Amino acid sequence: MKILVTGGAGYIASHTNIELLNSGYEVVAVDNLSNSCMESIMRVEKLKGKKIHFYRADILDKQAMQSIFDQEKIDAVIHFAGLKAVGESCSIPLTYFRNNLSGTINLLEVMQEFGVNNFVFSSSATVYGEPERVPVTEDFPLSATNPYGRTKLMIEEMLGDLYQSDSSWNIAILRYFNPIGAHESGEIGEDPNGIPNNLVPYVAKVAAGVLEKINVFGNDYDTPDGTGIRDYIHVVDLAVGHIKAIEKLSDNPGLVVYNLGTGVGYSVMEIINNYEKACHKKLPYVVTARRPGDIAISYADPSKALRELHWKAEKGIEQMCEDSYRWQSKNPNGY
Ligand code: NAD
Ligand code: WQD
């Protein structure tokens, strides 16, 4: 089976490419390299000793997409391509709408044209907005608190309408919680441009001595230690979830939605403590103001994915921090 992976050079895609190759799939990857580089593709090929058919192209370029579908006989698409920085999406919302929404519409139209109707979509726990309680189940009310989140919500709604119009589509919407960590080889991992927005990539750079100290965004939340709680999930577990989703699509399930998380929440201070154990040093931090738009606590109820996909996150927080640190130390300047 041949899988088209959009955003195929990115963080989660590169780990998914490994799992796809492990499971015997052929991988066709498309990426415009706006937030990644070819090196991640080459490292995956080297780790697995297998080729990826890579196309440097923009999903906004319909002709380029048509030419890929023309050349390759695609069976299913995993759609990672998108812009993902919450803060940036507030400054340049139209860029986010153009890239994420128009890009997805293009892709779906080309799939329709070529009769490909198996689709896995990278959604996010951000579509739960500020959840009323935890753990969060898939039937919670949905809302968006920023333009990035709105693109995810709008795409989910678009997929719902598409499926209503034509039930031959098989669509798996995967709502990721907080992916962190790296492949255990230390050869591939997250390589954000500039100063990281997210906690663990920031902590990793402090551990590596690239940044001076961690800013803890608020310690007055209604949580046991006052800092925000999230459901961090190892990126390799997340990648395996995509293989399970592809397998599920072959049963013709129609449109299905799954939370991919561990079901366990850790606070910012717990992450710092665990990271200190992984890197064997004290990590300096200061408590600063809350980051606007942040919520106190979010973690998944992942039981639907267990029941229906037979998938469960296996790797604990220690391994997430150890693997993150291995990647960071082996690649202090990224790829
Ligand atoms: P990433 O930035 O590493 O990967 C996205 C890839 O898409 C990049 O390689 C980028 O160059 C590419 N891309 C962007 N726009 C494109 C376009 N128009 N045409 C072709 N390629 C394009 O991000 P990631 O963390 O691997 O995230 C993958 C997906 O998962 C994204 O859709 C993101 O919104 C979603 N997601 C990520 C997280 C997270 O915390 N990392 C959480 C929930 C959901
Ligand atoms: C985690 C915790 C912060 C940085 C974001 C997106 C979400 C999804 C995943 C894509 C929070 C605190 C952070 C720092 C800190 N992405 N923090 N100091 O905000 O849960 O989710 O990434 O879909 O949509 O919103 O992740 O890693 O930024 O923050 O104290 O320097 O760490 O306040 O409690 P978040 P995060």
PDB file of C-alpha atoms and ligand atoms in Angstrom, residues 6-14 30-37 57-60 79-84 99-100 103 121-126 148 152 174-179 190-191 198 238, ligand 1:
ATOM      1  CA  THR A   6       1.774  15.672   3.414  1.00  0.00           C
ATOM      2  CA  GLY A   7       4.129  17.781   5.521  1.00  0.00           C
ATOM      3  CA  GLY A   8       6.260  14.644   5.227  1.00  0.00           C
ATOM      4  CA  ALA A   9       9.534  16.235   6.372  1.00  0.00           C
ATOM      5  CA  GLY A  10       8.042  17.648   9.580  1.00  0.00           C
ATOM      6  CA  TYR A  11       8.371  16.526  13.194  1.00  0.00           C
ATOM      7  CA  ILE A  12       5.447  14.142  13.593  1.00  0.00           C
ATOM      8  CA  ALA A  13       5.571  13.039   9.943  1.00  0.00           C
ATOM      9  CA  SER A  14       9.212  11.968  10.113  1.00  0.00           C
ATOM     10  CA  VAL A  30       5.279  16.034  -0.054  1.00  0.00           C
ATOM     11  CA  ASP A  31       6.540  19.116   1.771  1.00  0.00           C
ATOM     12  CA  ASN A  32       7.353  22.708   0.818  1.00  0.00           C
ATOM     13  CA  LEU A  33      10.067  22.685   3.524  1.00  0.00           C
ATOM     14  CA  SER A  34       8.671  25.909   5.040  1.00  0.00           C
ATOM     15  CA  ASN A  35       9.196  24.492   8.540  1.00  0.00           C
ATOM     16  CA  SER A  36      11.502  21.516   7.926  1.00  0.00           C
ATOM     17  CA  CYS A  37      14.368  20.284   5.771  1.00  0.00           C
ATOM     18  CA  ALA A  57       5.943  20.977  -3.433  1.00  0.00           C
ATOM     19  CA  ASP A  58       3.301  23.133  -1.844  1.00  0.00           C
ATOM     20  CA  ILE A  59      -0.127  21.625  -1.232  1.00  0.00           C
ATOM     21  CA  LEU A  60      -1.503  24.993  -2.374  1.00  0.00           C
ATOM     22  CA  HIS A  79      -2.358  15.031   6.097  1.00  0.00           C
ATOM     23  CA  PHE A  80       0.169  16.718   8.414  1.00  0.00           C
ATOM     24  CA  ALA A  81       0.987  19.771   6.271  1.00  0.00           C
ATOM     25  CA  GLY A  82       0.041  22.972   8.006  1.00  0.00           C
ATOM     26  CA  LEU A  83       1.274  25.939   9.973  1.00  0.00           C
ATOM     27  CA  LYS A  84       1.016  25.349  13.706  1.00  0.00           C
ATOM     28  CA  ASN A  99      -2.259  27.683   4.078  1.00  0.00           C
ATOM     29  CA  ASN A 100      -4.236  25.336   6.310  1.00  0.00           C
ATOM     30  CA  GLY A 103      -4.226  23.721   1.266  1.00  0.00           C
ATOM     31  CA  PHE A 121      -6.166  14.273   9.475  1.00  0.00           C
ATOM     32  CA  SER A 122      -3.850  15.821  12.099  1.00  0.00           C
ATOM     33  CA  SER A 123      -6.214  17.608  14.417  1.00  0.00           C
ATOM     34  CA  SER A 124      -5.442  18.831  17.890  1.00  0.00           C
ATOM     35  CA  ALA A 125      -6.722  18.945  21.449  1.00  0.00           C
ATOM     36  CA  THR A 126      -6.932  22.688  20.801  1.00  0.00           C
ATOM     37  CA  TYR A 148      -4.640  28.215  14.423  1.00  0.00           C
ATOM     38  CA  LYS A 152      -8.339  22.772  12.842  1.00  0.00           C
ATOM     39  CA  LEU A 174      -6.854  12.339  15.156  1.00  0.00           C
ATOM     40  CA  ARG A 175      -6.796  14.875  17.982  1.00  0.00           C
ATOM     41  CA  TYR A 176      -3.254  14.950  19.336  1.00  0.00           C
ATOM     42  CA  PHE A 177      -2.563  16.160  22.844  1.00  0.00           C
ATOM     43  CA  ASN A 178       1.031  17.382  23.443  1.00  0.00           C
ATOM     44  CA  PRO A 179       3.547  15.435  21.340  1.00  0.00           C
ATOM     45  CA  GLU A 190      11.696  18.324  16.710  1.00  0.00           C
ATOM     46  CA  ASP A 191      13.682  21.198  15.192  1.00  0.00           C
ATOM     47  CA  ASN A 198       6.395  25.002  23.301  1.00  0.00           C
ATOM     48  CA  LEU A 238       1.651   9.101  18.313  1.00  0.00           C
TER      49      LEU A 238
HETATM   50  P1  NAD B   1       5.845  20.570  11.540  1.00  0.00           P
HETATM   51  O1  NAD B   1       5.840  22.025  11.261  1.00  0.00           O
HETATM   52  O2  NAD B   1       7.108  19.928  11.945  1.00  0.00           O
HETATM   53  O3  NAD B   1       5.277  19.776  10.260  1.00  0.00           O
HETATM   54  C1  NAD B   1       4.401  20.353   9.328  1.00  0.00           C
HETATM   55  C2  NAD B   1       5.058  20.253   7.957  1.00  0.00           C
HETATM   56  O4  NAD B   1       4.176  20.777   6.974  1.00  0.00           O
HETATM   57  C3  NAD B   1       6.371  21.053   7.859  1.00  0.00           C
HETATM   58  O5  NAD B   1       7.386  20.198   7.393  1.00  0.00           O
HETATM   59  C4  NAD B   1       6.067  22.148   6.843  1.00  0.00           C
HETATM   60  O6  NAD B   1       7.189  22.503   6.074  1.00  0.00           O
HETATM   61  C5  NAD B   1       4.955  21.501   6.037  1.00  0.00           C
HETATM   62  N1  NAD B   1       4.028  22.438   5.384  1.00  0.00           N
HETATM   63  C6  NAD B   1       3.375  23.494   5.923  1.00  0.00           C
HETATM   64  N2  NAD B   1       2.607  24.086   5.009  1.00  0.00           N
HETATM   65  C7  NAD B   1       2.768  23.398   3.849  1.00  0.00           C
HETATM   66  C8  NAD B   1       2.261  23.525   2.539  1.00  0.00           C
HETATM   67  N3  NAD B   1       1.414  24.517   2.219  1.00  0.00           N
HETATM   68  N4  NAD B   1       2.631  22.644   1.595  1.00  0.00           N
HETATM   69  C9  NAD B   1       3.505  21.647   1.889  1.00  0.00           C
HETATM   70  N5  NAD B   1       4.020  21.479   3.118  1.00  0.00           N
HETATM   71  C10 NAD B   1       3.671  22.343   4.077  1.00  0.00           C
HETATM   72  O7  NAD B   1       4.691  20.294  12.616  1.00  0.00           O
HETATM   73  P2  NAD B   1       4.301  18.967  13.404  1.00  0.00           P
HETATM   74  O8  NAD B   1       4.453  19.280  14.849  1.00  0.00           O
HETATM   75  O9  NAD B   1       4.955  17.781  12.835  1.00  0.00           O
HETATM   76  O10 NAD B   1       2.749  18.961  13.122  1.00  0.00           O
HETATM   77  C11 NAD B   1       2.174  18.180  12.091  1.00  0.00           C
HETATM   78  C12 NAD B   1       0.670  18.415  12.078  1.00  0.00           C
HETATM   79  O11 NAD B   1       0.134  18.054  13.360  1.00  0.00           O
HETATM   80  C13 NAD B   1       0.261  19.875  11.861  1.00  0.00           C
HETATM   81  O12 NAD B   1      -0.897  19.889  11.053  1.00  0.00           O
HETATM   82  C14 NAD B   1      -0.056  20.372  13.250  1.00  0.00           C
HETATM   83  O13 NAD B   1      -0.994  21.403  13.235  1.00  0.00           O
HETATM   84  C15 NAD B   1      -0.623  19.117  13.892  1.00  0.00           C
HETATM   85  N6  NAD B   1      -0.501  19.117  15.359  1.00  0.00           N
HETATM   86  C16 NAD B   1       0.717  19.310  15.933  1.00  0.00           C
HETATM   87  C17 NAD B   1       0.828  19.334  17.326  1.00  0.00           C
HETATM   88  C18 NAD B   1       2.147  19.609  17.996  1.00  0.00           C
HETATM   89  O14 NAD B   1       2.137  20.009  19.158  1.00  0.00           O
HETATM   90  N7  NAD B   1       3.283  19.402  17.355  1.00  0.00           N
HETATM   91  C19 NAD B   1      -0.307  19.128  18.106  1.00  0.00           C
HETATM   92  C20 NAD B   1      -1.527  18.914  17.480  1.00  0.00           C
HETATM   93  C21 NAD B   1      -1.608  18.911  16.093  1.00  0.00           C
END
